[in-house]
């Protein structure tokens, strides 16, 4: 009897365990299935979102061109031709050139007055076109601000560095003109006065057109012969190229670095062949840079009585 009861009890236990296992297995399977369903739903939802979201493209965005000095927005730019490299490169080069025209400002050189004090002068402002073009060639969809690279350079001269600046001559050059040619001589005299006492610190640049300014009747310039396309014609300011050519020979003798110079279309008589520097307002300019590690001063004087124009480049005794 005991054996029978024991067998029945064991059987009941086995059946209960099997039922419990079956219930657990079914419950776990349902949980796993539910988790898998949720995961599948999330994946489907993400795929649907990706399909709904448009892919951002550079050419669809608007970029803000900001001044590198202040961070202010200068212009908004939409690169619609970004994928067409040739067209886009031409477009951004033109954009950089147009922006530079409104920004670039030549250095206004410091001058020394009759009392030896430094006067005037203003900084050079340059928009680096090549750098802006490079920035616009490397646009992306994450950064919508584009730096417009603008650099400022102030004249590199101080009262201390300019002390005794006229003590020693580095180089001097003279040319002659006819004292009787009063109109032309007046132009030579005015242009010589404009460049007289200009002080250039180390690295400072000089532009003849910027320094002399536009040659107009209102500023006292006279009609006089000038060379245009190998012909002598009358023009306001004729003769100022003698001043620029005399200046070239003086600064060249002093070892300063010429950065821009053009020849006349025919030989001029006041300097040897190939030693001239023609200039015109809105056209050819004569430019140079003080490549010394000390400041220099330009002295220029036109003696209308003797017909001699002299340009002298000087510096202080301690500098050389």
PDB file of C-alpha atoms in Angstrom:
ATOM      1  CA  UNK A   1       0.000   0.000   0.000  1.00  0.00           C
ATOM      2  CA  UNK A   2       2.789   2.362   0.915  1.00  0.00           C
ATOM      3  CA  UNK A   3       4.493   1.615  -2.395  1.00  0.00           C
ATOM      4  CA  UNK A   4       1.347   2.444  -4.286  1.00  0.00           C
ATOM      5  CA  UNK A   5       0.872   5.730  -2.436  1.00  0.00           C
ATOM      6  CA  UNK A   6       4.513   6.627  -3.024  1.00  0.00           C
ATOM      7  CA  UNK A   7       4.195   5.947  -6.728  1.00  0.00           C
ATOM      8  CA  UNK A   8       1.044   8.038  -6.943  1.00  0.00           C
ATOM      9  CA  UNK A   9       2.717  10.922  -5.083  1.00  0.00           C
ATOM     10  CA  UNK A  10       5.765  10.800  -7.357  1.00  0.00           C
ATOM     11  CA  UNK A  11       3.571  10.766 -10.435  1.00  0.00           C
ATOM     12  CA  UNK A  12       1.608  13.725  -9.156  1.00  0.00           C
ATOM     13  CA  UNK A  13       4.819  15.637  -8.505  1.00  0.00           C
ATOM     14  CA  UNK A  14       6.119  14.928 -11.991  1.00  0.00           C
ATOM     15  CA  UNK A  15       2.852  16.031 -13.573  1.00  0.00           C
ATOM     16  CA  UNK A  16       2.836  19.242 -11.511  1.00  0.00           C
ATOM     17  CA  UNK A  17       6.425  20.005 -12.470  1.00  0.00           C
ATOM     18  CA  UNK A  18       5.661  19.397 -16.144  1.00  0.00           C
ATOM     19  CA  UNK A  19       2.615  21.642 -16.004  1.00  0.00           C
ATOM     20  CA  UNK A  20       4.648  24.367 -14.247  1.00  0.00           C
ATOM     21  CA  UNK A  21       7.435  24.093 -16.797  1.00  0.00           C
ATOM     22  CA  UNK A  22       4.978  24.272 -19.656  1.00  0.00           C
ATOM     23  CA  UNK A  23       3.364  27.369 -18.182  1.00  0.00           C
ATOM     24  CA  UNK A  24       6.800  29.025 -17.646  1.00  0.00           C
ATOM     25  CA  UNK A  25       7.982  28.124 -21.132  1.00  0.00           C
ATOM     26  CA  UNK A  26       4.856  29.523 -22.721  1.00  0.00           C
ATOM     27  CA  UNK A  27       5.125  32.732 -20.677  1.00  0.00           C
ATOM     28  CA  UNK A  28       8.817  33.218 -21.550  1.00  0.00           C
ATOM     29  CA  UNK A  29       8.111  32.598 -25.203  1.00  0.00           C
ATOM     30  CA  UNK A  30       5.371  35.213 -25.132  1.00  0.00           C
ATOM     31  CA  UNK A  31       7.728  37.703 -23.448  1.00  0.00           C
ATOM     32  CA  UNK A  32      10.480  37.033 -25.992  1.00  0.00           C
ATOM     33  CA  UNK A  33       8.043  37.387 -28.843  1.00  0.00           C
ATOM     34  CA  UNK A  34       6.787  40.683 -27.396  1.00  0.00           C
ATOM     35  CA  UNK A  35      10.347  42.043 -27.098  1.00  0.00           C
ATOM     36  CA  UNK A  36      11.160  40.974 -30.627  1.00  0.00           C
ATOM     37  CA  UNK A  37       7.983  42.615 -31.885  1.00  0.00           C
ATOM     38  CA  UNK A  38       8.884  45.884 -30.146  1.00  0.00           C
ATOM     39  CA  UNK A  39      12.420  45.797 -31.569  1.00  0.00           C
ATOM     40  CA  UNK A  40      11.091  45.104 -35.057  1.00  0.00           C
ATOM     41  CA  UNK A  41       8.608  47.968 -34.689  1.00  0.00           C
ATOM     42  CA  UNK A  42      11.373  50.363 -33.629  1.00  0.00           C
ATOM     43  CA  UNK A  43      13.541  49.360 -36.605  1.00  0.00           C
ATOM     44  CA  UNK A  44      10.626  49.864 -38.945  1.00  0.00           C
ATOM     45  CA  UNK A  45       9.931  53.245 -37.364  1.00  0.00           C
ATOM     46  CA  UNK A  46      13.573  54.336 -37.786  1.00  0.00           C
ATOM     47  CA  UNK A  47      13.557  53.257 -41.425  1.00  0.00           C
ATOM     48  CA  UNK A  48      10.377  55.217 -41.984  1.00  0.00           C
ATOM     49  CA  UNK A  49      11.938  58.311 -40.347  1.00  0.00           C
ATOM     50  CA  UNK A  50      15.002  58.023 -42.549  1.00  0.00           C
ATOM     51  CA  UNK A  51      12.804  57.853 -45.596  1.00  0.00           C
ATOM     52  CA  UNK A  52      10.875  60.916 -44.449  1.00  0.00           C
ATOM     53  CA  UNK A  53      13.990  63.056 -43.616  1.00  0.00           C
ATOM     54  CA  UNK A  54      15.551  64.726 -46.692  1.00  0.00           C
ATOM     55  CA  UNK A  55      19.315  64.372 -47.126  1.00  0.00           C
ATOM     56  CA  UNK A  56      21.004  67.746 -46.532  1.00  0.00           C
ATOM     57  CA  UNK A  57      23.073  69.037 -49.422  1.00  0.00           C
ATOM     58  CA  UNK A  58      25.509  71.946 -49.437  1.00  0.00           C
ATOM     59  CA  UNK A  59      23.828  73.505 -52.463  1.00  0.00           C
ATOM     60  CA  UNK A  60      20.473  73.605 -50.643  1.00  0.00           C
ATOM     61  CA  UNK A  61      21.765  75.572 -47.644  1.00  0.00           C
ATOM     62  CA  UNK A  62      22.391  79.266 -47.015  1.00  0.00           C
ATOM     63  CA  UNK A  63      25.731  80.253 -45.489  1.00  0.00           C
ATOM     64  CA  UNK A  64      26.634  83.365 -43.549  1.00  0.00           C
ATOM     65  CA  UNK A  65      29.865  85.075 -44.563  1.00  0.00           C
ATOM     66  CA  UNK A  66      31.293  86.673 -41.414  1.00  0.00           C
ATOM     67  CA  UNK A  67      34.003  89.295 -40.917  1.00  0.00           C
ATOM     68  CA  UNK A  68      37.008  87.534 -39.341  1.00  0.00           C
ATOM     69  CA  UNK A  69      37.708  90.643 -37.223  1.00  0.00           C
ATOM     70  CA  UNK A  70      34.266  91.191 -35.698  1.00  0.00           C
ATOM     71  CA  UNK A  71      32.188  88.100 -36.410  1.00  0.00           C
ATOM     72  CA  UNK A  72      29.496  90.245 -38.029  1.00  0.00           C
ATOM     73  CA  UNK A  73      27.567  88.868 -40.990  1.00  0.00           C
ATOM     74  CA  UNK A  74      28.709  90.574 -44.187  1.00  0.00           C
ATOM     75  CA  UNK A  75      26.697  88.591 -46.698  1.00  0.00           C
ATOM     76  CA  UNK A  76      24.483  85.537 -47.088  1.00  0.00           C
ATOM     77  CA  UNK A  77      25.540  83.059 -49.736  1.00  0.00           C
ATOM     78  CA  UNK A  78      23.719  80.127 -51.357  1.00  0.00           C
ATOM     79  CA  UNK A  79      26.121  77.812 -53.263  1.00  0.00           C
ATOM     80  CA  UNK A  80      23.615  76.666 -55.885  1.00  0.00           C
ATOM     81  CA  UNK A  81      26.369  75.570 -58.320  1.00  0.00           C
ATOM     82  CA  UNK A  82      28.446  73.725 -55.721  1.00  0.00           C
ATOM     83  CA  UNK A  83      28.408  70.429 -57.649  1.00  0.00           C
ATOM     84  CA  UNK A  84      29.568  72.046 -60.898  1.00  0.00           C
ATOM     85  CA  UNK A  85      33.209  72.720 -59.981  1.00  0.00           C
ATOM     86  CA  UNK A  86      34.166  74.930 -62.924  1.00  0.00           C
ATOM     87  CA  UNK A  87      31.088  77.143 -62.681  1.00  0.00           C
ATOM     88  CA  UNK A  88      31.257  77.273 -58.898  1.00  0.00           C
ATOM     89  CA  UNK A  89      34.961  78.179 -58.810  1.00  0.00           C
ATOM     90  CA  UNK A  90      34.366  81.034 -61.234  1.00  0.00           C
ATOM     91  CA  UNK A  91      31.397  82.201 -59.174  1.00  0.00           C
ATOM     92  CA  UNK A  92      33.231  82.311 -55.834  1.00  0.00           C
ATOM     93  CA  UNK A  93      36.315  83.961 -57.342  1.00  0.00           C
ATOM     94  CA  UNK A  94      34.109  86.727 -58.687  1.00  0.00           C
ATOM     95  CA  UNK A  95      32.378  86.999 -55.307  1.00  0.00           C
ATOM     96  CA  UNK A  96      35.730  87.307 -53.493  1.00  0.00           C
ATOM     97  CA  UNK A  97      36.903  89.951 -55.971  1.00  0.00           C
ATOM     98  CA  UNK A  98      33.740  92.028 -55.568  1.00  0.00           C
ATOM     99  CA  UNK A  99      33.902  91.850 -51.778  1.00  0.00           C
ATOM    100  CA  UNK A 100      37.593  92.827 -51.813  1.00  0.00           C
ATOM    101  CA  UNK A 101      36.827  95.954 -53.858  1.00  0.00           C
ATOM    102  CA  UNK A 102      34.646  97.209 -51.032  1.00  0.00           C
ATOM    103  CA  UNK A 103      37.158  96.289 -48.321  1.00  0.00           C
ATOM    104  CA  UNK A 104      40.731  96.748 -49.585  1.00  0.00           C
ATOM    105  CA  UNK A 105      42.299 100.001 -48.438  1.00  0.00           C
ATOM    106  CA  UNK A 106      45.940 100.897 -49.183  1.00  0.00           C
ATOM    107  CA  UNK A 107      48.188 101.968 -46.341  1.00  0.00           C
ATOM    108  CA  UNK A 108      48.352 105.734 -45.924  1.00  0.00           C
ATOM    109  CA  UNK A 109      51.955 106.368 -45.032  1.00  0.00           C
ATOM    110  CA  UNK A 110      53.052 108.483 -42.108  1.00  0.00           C
ATOM    111  CA  UNK A 111      54.786 111.778 -42.883  1.00  0.00           C
ATOM    112  CA  UNK A 112      57.125 113.954 -40.861  1.00  0.00           C
ATOM    113  CA  UNK A 113      56.279 117.635 -40.468  1.00  0.00           C
ATOM    114  CA  UNK A 114      58.676 120.588 -40.340  1.00  0.00           C
ATOM    115  CA  UNK A 115      59.045 120.160 -36.568  1.00  0.00           C
ATOM    116  CA  UNK A 116      60.065 116.503 -36.833  1.00  0.00           C
ATOM    117  CA  UNK A 117      56.719 115.168 -35.553  1.00  0.00           C
ATOM    118  CA  UNK A 118      54.990 112.197 -37.176  1.00  0.00           C
ATOM    119  CA  UNK A 119      51.597 112.971 -38.697  1.00  0.00           C
ATOM    120  CA  UNK A 120      48.821 111.138 -40.527  1.00  0.00           C
ATOM    121  CA  UNK A 121      49.010 107.525 -41.538  1.00  0.00           C
ATOM    122  CA  UNK A 122      46.331 104.843 -41.628  1.00  0.00           C
ATOM    123  CA  UNK A 123      46.348 101.065 -41.703  1.00  0.00           C
ATOM    124  CA  UNK A 124      46.190  98.848 -44.740  1.00  0.00           C
ATOM    125  CA  UNK A 125      43.099  96.620 -44.939  1.00  0.00           C
ATOM    126  CA  UNK A 126      43.181  93.552 -47.165  1.00  0.00           C
ATOM    127  CA  UNK A 127      40.637  90.818 -47.864  1.00  0.00           C
ATOM    128  CA  UNK A 128      42.638  87.718 -48.790  1.00  0.00           C
ATOM    129  CA  UNK A 129      40.690  86.567 -51.844  1.00  0.00           C
ATOM    130  CA  UNK A 130      42.468  83.219 -52.271  1.00  0.00           C
ATOM    131  CA  UNK A 131      41.778  82.318 -48.642  1.00  0.00           C
ATOM    132  CA  UNK A 132      38.076  83.183 -48.951  1.00  0.00           C
ATOM    133  CA  UNK A 133      37.822  81.112 -52.140  1.00  0.00           C
ATOM    134  CA  UNK A 134      39.373  78.152 -50.325  1.00  0.00           C
ATOM    135  CA  UNK A 135      36.885  78.521 -47.456  1.00  0.00           C
ATOM    136  CA  UNK A 136      33.994  78.520 -49.927  1.00  0.00           C
ATOM    137  CA  UNK A 137      35.376  75.453 -51.712  1.00  0.00           C
ATOM    138  CA  UNK A 138      35.291  73.456 -48.462  1.00  0.00           C
ATOM    139  CA  UNK A 139      31.716  73.997 -47.302  1.00  0.00           C
ATOM    140  CA  UNK A 140      29.872  71.319 -45.315  1.00  0.00           C
ATOM    141  CA  UNK A 141      26.344  70.818 -43.995  1.00  0.00           C
ATOM    142  CA  UNK A 142      27.276  71.151 -40.314  1.00  0.00           C
ATOM    143  CA  UNK A 143      28.967  74.557 -40.246  1.00  0.00           C
ATOM    144  CA  UNK A 144      27.013  77.377 -41.863  1.00  0.00           C
ATOM    145  CA  UNK A 145      29.380  80.194 -40.841  1.00  0.00           C
ATOM    146  CA  UNK A 146      32.160  81.065 -43.309  1.00  0.00           C
ATOM    147  CA  UNK A 147      35.098  83.242 -42.272  1.00  0.00           C
ATOM    148  CA  UNK A 148      35.892  86.188 -44.521  1.00  0.00           C
ATOM    149  CA  UNK A 149      39.648  86.647 -43.939  1.00  0.00           C
ATOM    150  CA  UNK A 150      40.351  90.376 -43.504  1.00  0.00           C
ATOM    151  CA  UNK A 151      43.753  91.557 -42.294  1.00  0.00           C
ATOM    152  CA  UNK A 152      44.844  94.973 -41.052  1.00  0.00           C
ATOM    153  CA  UNK A 153      48.398  96.317 -41.015  1.00  0.00           C
ATOM    154  CA  UNK A 154      49.244  99.646 -39.382  1.00  0.00           C
ATOM    155  CA  UNK A 155      52.298 101.732 -40.385  1.00  0.00           C
ATOM    156  CA  UNK A 156      55.305 100.354 -38.538  1.00  0.00           C
ATOM    157  CA  UNK A 157      56.769 103.645 -37.321  1.00  0.00           C
ATOM    158  CA  UNK A 158      57.062 105.219 -33.875  1.00  0.00           C
ATOM    159  CA  UNK A 159      58.434 108.536 -32.703  1.00  0.00           C
ATOM    160  CA  UNK A 160      61.322 106.697 -31.048  1.00  0.00           C
ATOM    161  CA  UNK A 161      62.271 104.700 -34.145  1.00  0.00           C
ATOM    162  CA  UNK A 162      62.079 107.836 -36.327  1.00  0.00           C
ATOM    163  CA  UNK A 163      64.505 109.903 -34.259  1.00  0.00           C
ATOM    164  CA  UNK A 164      67.342 111.216 -36.434  1.00  0.00           C
ATOM    165  CA  UNK A 165      65.814 109.534 -39.474  1.00  0.00           C
ATOM    166  CA  UNK A 166      67.120 112.150 -41.930  1.00  0.00           C
ATOM    167  CA  UNK A 167      70.734 112.037 -40.745  1.00  0.00           C
ATOM    168  CA  UNK A 168      72.241 109.708 -43.381  1.00  0.00           C
ATOM    169  CA  UNK A 169      71.580 109.299 -47.110  1.00  0.00           C
ATOM    170  CA  UNK A 170      71.169 105.727 -48.354  1.00  0.00           C
ATOM    171  CA  UNK A 171      70.830 106.794 -51.984  1.00  0.00           C
ATOM    172  CA  UNK A 172      70.027 109.928 -53.949  1.00  0.00           C
ATOM    173  CA  UNK A 173      69.006 110.454 -57.582  1.00  0.00           C
ATOM    174  CA  UNK A 174      68.478 113.611 -59.648  1.00  0.00           C
ATOM    175  CA  UNK A 175      66.896 114.312 -63.036  1.00  0.00           C
ATOM    176  CA  UNK A 176      66.642 117.517 -65.038  1.00  0.00           C
ATOM    177  CA  UNK A 177      63.736 119.377 -66.675  1.00  0.00           C
ATOM    178  CA  UNK A 178      63.359 122.624 -68.622  1.00  0.00           C
ATOM    179  CA  UNK A 179      62.688 125.591 -66.294  1.00  0.00           C
ATOM    180  CA  UNK A 180      60.754 127.306 -69.084  1.00  0.00           C
ATOM    181  CA  UNK A 181      58.069 124.580 -69.228  1.00  0.00           C
ATOM    182  CA  UNK A 182      56.034 126.090 -66.399  1.00  0.00           C
ATOM    183  CA  UNK A 183      52.920 123.889 -66.618  1.00  0.00           C
ATOM    184  CA  UNK A 184      54.845 120.624 -66.645  1.00  0.00           C
ATOM    185  CA  UNK A 185      57.194 121.890 -63.943  1.00  0.00           C
ATOM    186  CA  UNK A 186      54.239 122.687 -61.707  1.00  0.00           C
ATOM    187  CA  UNK A 187      53.100 119.069 -61.979  1.00  0.00           C
ATOM    188  CA  UNK A 188      56.583 117.818 -61.127  1.00  0.00           C
ATOM    189  CA  UNK A 189      56.716 120.180 -58.167  1.00  0.00           C
ATOM    190  CA  UNK A 190      53.293 119.142 -56.799  1.00  0.00           C
ATOM    191  CA  UNK A 191      54.060 115.421 -57.075  1.00  0.00           C
ATOM    192  CA  UNK A 192      57.455 115.917 -55.419  1.00  0.00           C
ATOM    193  CA  UNK A 193      55.789 117.727 -52.526  1.00  0.00           C
ATOM    194  CA  UNK A 194      53.333 114.825 -52.167  1.00  0.00           C
ATOM    195  CA  UNK A 195      56.061 112.221 -51.655  1.00  0.00           C
ATOM    196  CA  UNK A 196      58.372 114.496 -49.635  1.00  0.00           C
ATOM    197  CA  UNK A 197      58.861 113.473 -45.981  1.00  0.00           C
ATOM    198  CA  UNK A 198      57.030 110.144 -46.311  1.00  0.00           C
ATOM    199  CA  UNK A 199      58.300 107.787 -43.587  1.00  0.00           C
ATOM    200  CA  UNK A 200      58.306 104.019 -44.107  1.00  0.00           C
ATOM    201  CA  UNK A 201      58.866 101.633 -41.221  1.00  0.00           C
ATOM    202  CA  UNK A 202      60.137  98.076 -41.692  1.00  0.00           C
ATOM    203  CA  UNK A 203      57.698  96.204 -43.919  1.00  0.00           C
ATOM    204  CA  UNK A 204      55.665  99.296 -44.814  1.00  0.00           C
ATOM    205  CA  UNK A 205      54.483  99.558 -48.426  1.00  0.00           C
ATOM    206  CA  UNK A 206      54.314 102.608 -50.677  1.00  0.00           C
ATOM    207  CA  UNK A 207      51.953 103.335 -53.583  1.00  0.00           C
ATOM    208  CA  UNK A 208      52.757 106.330 -55.774  1.00  0.00           C
ATOM    209  CA  UNK A 209      49.158 106.781 -56.936  1.00  0.00           C
ATOM    210  CA  UNK A 210      47.820 106.492 -53.389  1.00  0.00           C
ATOM    211  CA  UNK A 211      50.388 108.972 -52.032  1.00  0.00           C
ATOM    212  CA  UNK A 212      50.182 111.571 -54.815  1.00  0.00           C
ATOM    213  CA  UNK A 213      46.446 111.182 -55.314  1.00  0.00           C
ATOM    214  CA  UNK A 214      44.349 111.916 -58.367  1.00  0.00           C
ATOM    215  CA  UNK A 215      45.810 114.510 -60.665  1.00  0.00           C
ATOM    216  CA  UNK A 216      43.063 117.082 -61.244  1.00  0.00           C
ATOM    217  CA  UNK A 217      42.852 120.752 -62.139  1.00  0.00           C
ATOM    218  CA  UNK A 218      41.112 121.358 -58.798  1.00  0.00           C
ATOM    219  CA  UNK A 219      44.247 120.147 -57.041  1.00  0.00           C
ATOM    220  CA  UNK A 220      46.462 122.454 -59.046  1.00  0.00           C
ATOM    221  CA  UNK A 221      47.725 120.089 -61.748  1.00  0.00           C
ATOM    222  CA  UNK A 222      48.250 121.589 -65.191  1.00  0.00           C
ATOM    223  CA  UNK A 223      47.786 120.355 -68.785  1.00  0.00           C
ATOM    224  CA  UNK A 224      51.144 119.129 -70.097  1.00  0.00           C
ATOM    225  CA  UNK A 225      52.443 116.534 -72.580  1.00  0.00           C
ATOM    226  CA  UNK A 226      52.313 112.884 -71.520  1.00  0.00           C
ATOM    227  CA  UNK A 227      53.042 109.619 -73.320  1.00  0.00           C
ATOM    228  CA  UNK A 228      50.040 107.470 -74.236  1.00  0.00           C
ATOM    229  CA  UNK A 229      50.394 104.578 -76.725  1.00  0.00           C
ATOM    230  CA  UNK A 230      53.765 105.864 -77.921  1.00  0.00           C
ATOM    231  CA  UNK A 231      52.305 109.299 -78.631  1.00  0.00           C
ATOM    232  CA  UNK A 232      52.746 112.621 -76.846  1.00  0.00           C
ATOM    233  CA  UNK A 233      49.321 114.005 -75.919  1.00  0.00           C
ATOM    234  CA  UNK A 234      48.166 116.745 -73.592  1.00  0.00           C
ATOM    235  CA  UNK A 235      46.825 115.609 -70.256  1.00  0.00           C
ATOM    236  CA  UNK A 236      46.254 116.965 -66.775  1.00  0.00           C
ATOM    237  CA  UNK A 237      49.311 116.117 -64.703  1.00  0.00           C
ATOM    238  CA  UNK A 238      51.741 115.471 -67.526  1.00  0.00           C
ATOM    239  CA  UNK A 239      55.261 115.242 -66.099  1.00  0.00           C
ATOM    240  CA  UNK A 240      54.516 113.398 -62.863  1.00  0.00           C
ATOM    241  CA  UNK A 241      56.146 110.288 -64.307  1.00  0.00           C
ATOM    242  CA  UNK A 242      59.462 112.099 -64.033  1.00  0.00           C
ATOM    243  CA  UNK A 243      58.883 112.208 -60.280  1.00  0.00           C
ATOM    244  CA  UNK A 244      57.945 108.508 -60.102  1.00  0.00           C
ATOM    245  CA  UNK A 245      60.947 107.563 -62.266  1.00  0.00           C
ATOM    246  CA  UNK A 246      63.341 109.638 -60.176  1.00  0.00           C
ATOM    247  CA  UNK A 247      61.871 108.041 -57.046  1.00  0.00           C
ATOM    248  CA  UNK A 248      62.368 104.560 -58.529  1.00  0.00           C
ATOM    249  CA  UNK A 249      66.049 105.149 -59.176  1.00  0.00           C
ATOM    250  CA  UNK A 250      66.572 106.500 -55.665  1.00  0.00           C
ATOM    251  CA  UNK A 251      64.815 103.669 -53.825  1.00  0.00           C
ATOM    252  CA  UNK A 252      66.435 101.096 -56.112  1.00  0.00           C
ATOM    253  CA  UNK A 253      69.820 102.541 -55.209  1.00  0.00           C
ATOM    254  CA  UNK A 254      68.882 102.313 -51.533  1.00  0.00           C
ATOM    255  CA  UNK A 255      68.039  98.623 -51.940  1.00  0.00           C
ATOM    256  CA  UNK A 256      64.317  98.855 -51.204  1.00  0.00           C
ATOM    257  CA  UNK A 257      62.065  96.210 -52.761  1.00  0.00           C
ATOM    258  CA  UNK A 258      60.135  97.221 -55.887  1.00  0.00           C
ATOM    259  CA  UNK A 259      56.748  95.459 -56.039  1.00  0.00           C
ATOM    260  CA  UNK A 260      55.136  97.130 -59.069  1.00  0.00           C
ATOM    261  CA  UNK A 261      56.678  99.086 -61.956  1.00  0.00           C
ATOM    262  CA  UNK A 262      55.776  99.658 -65.605  1.00  0.00           C
ATOM    263  CA  UNK A 263      57.723 101.201 -68.489  1.00  0.00           C
ATOM    264  CA  UNK A 264      56.551 103.968 -70.787  1.00  0.00           C
ATOM    265  CA  UNK A 265      55.523 102.948 -74.303  1.00  0.00           C
ATOM    266  CA  UNK A 266      58.434 104.988 -75.661  1.00  0.00           C
ATOM    267  CA  UNK A 267      61.763 106.186 -74.326  1.00  0.00           C
ATOM    268  CA  UNK A 268      61.826 109.195 -71.998  1.00  0.00           C
ATOM    269  CA  UNK A 269      64.793 111.517 -71.912  1.00  0.00           C
ATOM    270  CA  UNK A 270      65.184 112.196 -68.198  1.00  0.00           C
ATOM    271  CA  UNK A 271      66.404 108.690 -67.196  1.00  0.00           C
ATOM    272  CA  UNK A 272      68.348 105.976 -69.049  1.00  0.00           C
ATOM    273  CA  UNK A 273      66.389 103.430 -71.084  1.00  0.00           C
ATOM    274  CA  UNK A 274      64.623 100.896 -68.868  1.00  0.00           C
ATOM    275  CA  UNK A 275      65.018 103.026 -65.736  1.00  0.00           C
ATOM    276  CA  UNK A 276      61.602 104.728 -65.881  1.00  0.00           C
ATOM    277  CA  UNK A 277      58.405 104.121 -63.916  1.00  0.00           C
ATOM    278  CA  UNK A 278      55.217 105.198 -65.658  1.00  0.00           C
ATOM    279  CA  UNK A 279      52.070 105.885 -63.635  1.00  0.00           C
ATOM    280  CA  UNK A 280      48.480 106.923 -64.322  1.00  0.00           C
ATOM    281  CA  UNK A 281      45.408 107.317 -62.161  1.00  0.00           C
ATOM    282  CA  UNK A 282      43.391 104.106 -62.377  1.00  0.00           C
ATOM    283  CA  UNK A 283      46.180 102.481 -64.366  1.00  0.00           C
ATOM    284  CA  UNK A 284      49.852 101.586 -63.835  1.00  0.00           C
ATOM    285  CA  UNK A 285      51.217 102.323 -60.366  1.00  0.00           C
ATOM    286  CA  UNK A 286      54.700 102.377 -58.902  1.00  0.00           C
ATOM    287  CA  UNK A 287      54.939 100.490 -55.613  1.00  0.00           C
ATOM    288  CA  UNK A 288      57.688  99.373 -53.295  1.00  0.00           C
ATOM    289  CA  UNK A 289      58.240  98.054 -49.788  1.00  0.00           C
ATOM    290  CA  UNK A 290      60.757  98.989 -47.125  1.00  0.00           C
ATOM    291  CA  UNK A 291      62.516  95.648 -46.726  1.00  0.00           C
ATOM    292  CA  UNK A 292      65.012  97.035 -44.210  1.00  0.00           C
ATOM    293  CA  UNK A 293      64.793  96.431 -40.475  1.00  0.00           C
ATOM    294  CA  UNK A 294      64.836 100.188 -39.837  1.00  0.00           C
ATOM    295  CA  UNK A 295      62.657 103.121 -40.992  1.00  0.00           C
ATOM    296  CA  UNK A 296      63.545 105.388 -43.908  1.00  0.00           C
ATOM    297  CA  UNK A 297      62.343 108.815 -45.019  1.00  0.00           C
ATOM    298  CA  UNK A 298      61.896 110.068 -48.577  1.00  0.00           C
ATOM    299  CA  UNK A 299      63.103 113.579 -49.321  1.00  0.00           C
ATOM    300  CA  UNK A 300      62.005 115.079 -52.644  1.00  0.00           C
ATOM    301  CA  UNK A 301      62.557 118.574 -54.002  1.00  0.00           C
ATOM    302  CA  UNK A 302      61.941 120.108 -57.419  1.00  0.00           C
ATOM    303  CA  UNK A 303      63.877 123.330 -58.033  1.00  0.00           C
ATOM    304  CA  UNK A 304      61.910 125.054 -60.777  1.00  0.00           C
ATOM    305  CA  UNK A 305      64.611 127.723 -61.145  1.00  0.00           C
ATOM    306  CA  UNK A 306      67.480 125.340 -61.910  1.00  0.00           C
ATOM    307  CA  UNK A 307      65.333 122.574 -63.405  1.00  0.00           C
ATOM    308  CA  UNK A 308      66.572 119.824 -61.062  1.00  0.00           C
ATOM    309  CA  UNK A 309      64.425 117.193 -59.319  1.00  0.00           C
ATOM    310  CA  UNK A 310      66.137 115.271 -56.517  1.00  0.00           C
ATOM    311  CA  UNK A 311      64.871 112.332 -54.482  1.00  0.00           C
ATOM    312  CA  UNK A 312      66.912 111.243 -51.478  1.00  0.00           C
ATOM    313  CA  UNK A 313      66.280 108.158 -49.311  1.00  0.00           C
ATOM    314  CA  UNK A 314      67.589 108.724 -45.798  1.00  0.00           C
ATOM    315  CA  UNK A 315      67.703 107.055 -42.390  1.00  0.00           C
ATOM    316  CA  UNK A 316      69.279 107.518 -38.966  1.00  0.00           C
ATOM    317  CA  UNK A 317      72.981 107.011 -38.321  1.00  0.00           C
ATOM    318  CA  UNK A 318      72.305 104.327 -35.709  1.00  0.00           C
ATOM    319  CA  UNK A 319      70.247 102.272 -38.134  1.00  0.00           C
ATOM    320  CA  UNK A 320      73.077 101.393 -40.519  1.00  0.00           C
TER     321      UNK A 320
END
